[in-house]
Amino acid sequence: MTDLVVTIDGFDGPLDLLLQLIERQQMDIYDIPIATVTAQYLAYLDRIPELDLNRASSFMLMAATLLQIKARMLLPTTQPPTEDEEEDPRLELVTMLIEYRRYKQAASALEELAAAFNNSFAGPTRQELTSCEIQLQPPLFGAVPFRQALRQIQPRLIQEDTIIIRDQFVVARKIRHILKFLRRAAGPVNFTSLLTDRTPPDTVASFLAVLELVRLRRAQARQQTIWGQIMISLKARRKQREAGSNT
Amino acid sequence: MKLEAILEAILFVSVEPVSVSRLIDLTGSDEASVCQALTHLESSLGKRGIRLYQVAEGYQLRTAPELVDLIEHVAERPPNLTNAALETAAIIAYKQPITRAEIESIRGVRSDHALSTLVSFGLIKAVGRHDTPGRPILYGTTPVFLEWCGLNSIQDLPDLTNDPDTTQQILDYS
């Protein structure tokens, strides 16, 4: 048996492997010795290290197909053939191999055409055909001026190191703060006035606190228009107690 | 200025192949004059470092192929494609429009990676969807593909190797 040195990665699939097995041993593709080819194919699969699952499945399928063809050729048919000529069990596989070979040869031809044509070069290199990487221009300015510019635009962003706050304590603190605020206020209060500073953590904590207060029926929130102001007001405690005693 | 010189300038700055109809539009000239000027341009560039090529249904200026050893240090060559990508491209070129499933049944392996490589290089593109359940994407080659392999049109693809009728051969042997 001819020894095949190339690893499985040298093959673009089972058809490629089969074709090379056949061609290297100069087998007649129209009359493939199925038993021999199957044995070689299986032996080859045994010798290679683990395939990745994607490629393994195609190779396994081909192994099963070869075995099936071999079986069909060995076993007598259960029924007499209905047509004059019995279909050769290898027919489908051979058709596939020949079709594949045509395109493999076409691929070589295209490669040669391209290689010859690309001895001449077109203008400033055609971006698509060279690389998919985006070339970053070297910076026109350094990192320091950039940070300074950022600071000017949004001082809040570069204020301090990010501190990861444990949510529940902040919200609890916010609830107490908001209740105090609401009691002191004469009437409904705008949500934004409840905020200590306008940072995202503060806004989120305040909003969660409001939601919690609404859930606990300690406060109510109203928004007249979409994206409009949210007005928060204390819910009167008296009514709550009365309602509770009635249930 | 002579039409030939004007065409030369247009082709230089376009980089991509330019069709005759586009040249007609740009110059306000007629087809006969443009074609004649292109012929003159081709012969006057004869021994120069830049030559006139007919590719991708248009005309393009490209460096003389004899200079490849030098020019490849100055400009980039298109990258080499893997066998898988080449096979996939060949199948699409000859059988377009074609779906991924059809390509995979010819190659006997999955072709997603090859397809995405070819798409990223602009050599193939989706040209529609097949009218079957799942409406799979149909692929076809692009003008960039023609430019890559130096063909003027897809009709100029070399004939596929012709094998004698498979069925007959097998029947003869059995």
mmCIF file of C-alpha atoms in Angstrom, chain A residues 10 12-16 28 30-31 54-55 58-59 85-86 88 90-91 94-96 98-107 109-111 113-126 128-132 135, chain B residues 15-16 53 55 60-65 68 71-72 75-79 83-84 86-87 90-91 94-95 105-110 120-121 123 144-145 147-151 157-158 160-161 163-164 166-167 169-171 173:
data_model
loop_
_atom_site.group_PDB
_atom_site.id
_atom_site.type_symbol
_atom_site.label_atom_id
_atom_site.label_comp_id
_atom_site.label_asym_id
_atom_site.label_seq_id
_atom_site.Cartn_x
_atom_site.Cartn_y
_atom_site.Cartn_z
ATOM 1 C CA GLY A 10 -3.631 18.488 3.687
ATOM 2 C CA ASP A 12 -9.948 19.483 1.741
ATOM 3 C CA GLY A 13 -12.408 16.858 2.766
ATOM 4 C CA PRO A 14 -13.081 13.174 2.156
ATOM 5 C CA LEU A 15 -13.547 13.557 -1.592
ATOM 6 C CA ASP A 16 -10.136 15.125 -1.818
ATOM 7 C CA ASP A 28 -9.232 3.531 -12.671
ATOM 8 C CA TYR A 30 -14.464 4.353 -13.482
ATOM 9 C CA ASP A 31 -13.776 0.981 -11.932
ATOM 10 C CA ASN A 54 -16.714 19.634 11.940
ATOM 11 C CA ARG A 55 -14.301 17.896 9.641
ATOM 12 C CA SER A 58 -17.711 14.465 6.725
ATOM 13 C CA PHE A 59 -14.887 11.956 6.860
ATOM 14 C CA GLU A 85 -28.656 -3.018 -16.343
ATOM 15 C CA GLU A 86 -28.246 -3.144 -12.615
ATOM 16 C CA ASP A 88 -23.507 -0.049 -10.063
ATOM 17 C CA ARG A 90 -20.326 2.870 -7.027
ATOM 18 C CA LEU A 91 -22.082 5.075 -9.546
ATOM 19 C CA VAL A 94 -17.904 8.055 -8.835
ATOM 20 C CA THR A 95 -20.158 10.771 -10.194
ATOM 21 C CA MET A 96 -19.396 12.858 -7.119
ATOM 22 C CA ILE A 98 -15.606 13.176 -11.089
ATOM 23 C CA GLU A 99 -17.643 16.308 -10.498
ATOM 24 C CA TYR A 100 -15.361 17.272 -7.638
ATOM 25 C CA ARG A 101 -12.293 16.634 -9.749
ATOM 26 C CA ARG A 102 -13.573 18.932 -12.481
ATOM 27 C CA TYR A 103 -13.870 21.799 -10.066
ATOM 28 C CA LYS A 104 -10.562 21.024 -8.439
ATOM 29 C CA GLN A 105 -8.957 21.299 -11.853
ATOM 30 C CA ALA A 106 -10.931 24.455 -12.558
ATOM 31 C CA ALA A 107 -9.661 25.875 -9.270
ATOM 32 C CA ALA A 109 -6.714 26.813 -13.671
ATOM 33 C CA LEU A 110 -8.153 29.896 -11.980
ATOM 34 C CA GLU A 111 -5.212 30.069 -9.637
ATOM 35 C CA LEU A 113 -4.798 32.685 -14.416
ATOM 36 C CA ALA A 114 -4.759 34.873 -11.343
ATOM 37 C CA ALA A 115 -1.060 34.309 -10.707
ATOM 38 C CA ALA A 116 -0.197 35.295 -14.278
ATOM 39 C CA PHE A 117 -2.478 38.315 -14.316
ATOM 40 C CA ASN A 118 -1.242 39.519 -10.971
ATOM 41 C CA ASN A 119 2.256 39.927 -12.304
ATOM 42 C CA SER A 120 0.855 43.268 -13.365
ATOM 43 C CA PHE A 121 -0.313 45.601 -10.642
ATOM 44 C CA ALA A 122 -3.153 48.087 -10.669
ATOM 45 C CA GLY A 123 -3.006 51.572 -9.108
ATOM 46 C CA PRO A 124 -2.858 52.352 -5.399
ATOM 47 C CA THR A 125 -3.411 48.886 -4.081
ATOM 48 C CA ARG A 126 -6.978 47.688 -4.315
ATOM 49 C CA GLU A 128 -10.362 44.565 -0.986
ATOM 50 C CA LEU A 129 -7.890 42.251 -2.553
ATOM 51 C CA THR A 130 -4.958 42.871 -0.252
ATOM 52 C CA SER A 131 -5.972 42.716 3.334
ATOM 53 C CA CYS A 132 -8.993 42.869 5.522
ATOM 54 C CA GLN A 135 -4.789 50.187 8.942
ATOM 55 C CA VAL B 15 -7.626 52.455 -10.784
ATOM 56 C CA GLU B 16 -10.639 50.150 -11.228
ATOM 57 C CA TYR B 53 -5.469 45.753 -20.102
ATOM 58 C CA VAL B 55 -10.484 43.133 -17.892
ATOM 59 C CA GLN B 60 -7.432 49.244 -16.792
ATOM 60 C CA LEU B 61 -3.886 50.485 -16.546
ATOM 61 C CA ARG B 62 -1.562 47.998 -14.883
ATOM 62 C CA THR B 63 2.189 47.727 -14.518
ATOM 63 C CA ALA B 64 4.134 45.707 -17.076
ATOM 64 C CA PRO B 65 4.270 42.067 -15.983
ATOM 65 C CA VAL B 68 6.858 41.845 -11.251
ATOM 66 C CA ILE B 71 7.045 45.928 -8.255
ATOM 67 C CA GLU B 72 6.051 43.302 -5.719
ATOM 68 C CA ALA B 75 2.918 47.177 -4.083
ATOM 69 C CA GLU B 76 0.998 44.343 -2.501
ATOM 70 C CA ARG B 77 -0.091 41.284 -4.343
ATOM 71 C CA PRO B 78 -3.538 39.893 -3.738
ATOM 72 C CA PRO B 79 -3.202 37.219 -1.049
ATOM 73 C CA ASN B 83 -7.505 25.335 -1.830
ATOM 74 C CA ALA B 84 -10.909 25.347 -0.179
ATOM 75 C CA LEU B 86 -10.251 28.350 -4.703
ATOM 76 C CA GLU B 87 -12.504 25.324 -5.170
ATOM 77 C CA ALA B 90 -14.415 27.891 -9.087
ATOM 78 C CA ILE B 91 -17.723 26.203 -8.327
ATOM 79 C CA TYR B 94 -19.100 28.088 -13.234
ATOM 80 C CA LYS B 95 -22.415 27.363 -11.596
ATOM 81 C CA SER B 105 -22.619 18.736 -1.985
ATOM 82 C CA ILE B 106 -19.983 19.091 -4.706
ATOM 83 C CA ARG B 107 -17.066 19.541 -2.355
ATOM 84 C CA GLY B 108 -18.267 17.026 0.219
ATOM 85 C CA VAL B 109 -17.380 19.383 3.094
ATOM 86 C CA ARG B 110 -18.668 22.470 4.882
ATOM 87 C CA SER B 120 -14.489 39.469 2.592
ATOM 88 C CA PHE B 121 -12.145 39.714 -0.394
ATOM 89 C CA LEU B 123 -14.702 38.043 -4.954
ATOM 90 C CA VAL B 144 -13.536 42.125 -8.544
ATOM 91 C CA PHE B 145 -13.351 38.385 -9.195
ATOM 92 C CA GLU B 147 -10.218 41.575 -12.118
ATOM 93 C CA TRP B 148 -8.478 39.091 -9.843
ATOM 94 C CA CYS B 149 -8.138 36.361 -12.427
ATOM 95 C CA GLY B 150 -7.745 38.642 -15.405
ATOM 96 C CA LEU B 151 -10.910 37.724 -17.267
ATOM 97 C CA LEU B 157 -13.868 31.108 -18.181
ATOM 98 C CA PRO B 158 -11.884 28.184 -19.565
ATOM 99 C CA LEU B 160 -14.300 22.599 -17.634
ATOM 100 C CA THR B 161 -12.457 19.383 -18.362
ATOM 101 C CA ASP B 163 -15.174 13.650 -18.992
ATOM 102 C CA PRO B 164 -16.914 11.093 -21.128
ATOM 103 C CA THR B 166 -19.817 8.572 -16.583
ATOM 104 C CA THR B 167 -22.706 6.179 -16.644
ATOM 105 C CA GLN B 169 -18.125 4.038 -18.680
ATOM 106 C CA ILE B 170 -19.287 2.255 -15.575
ATOM 107 C CA LEU B 171 -21.777 0.181 -17.498
ATOM 108 C CA TYR B 173 -16.969 -2.142 -17.053
#
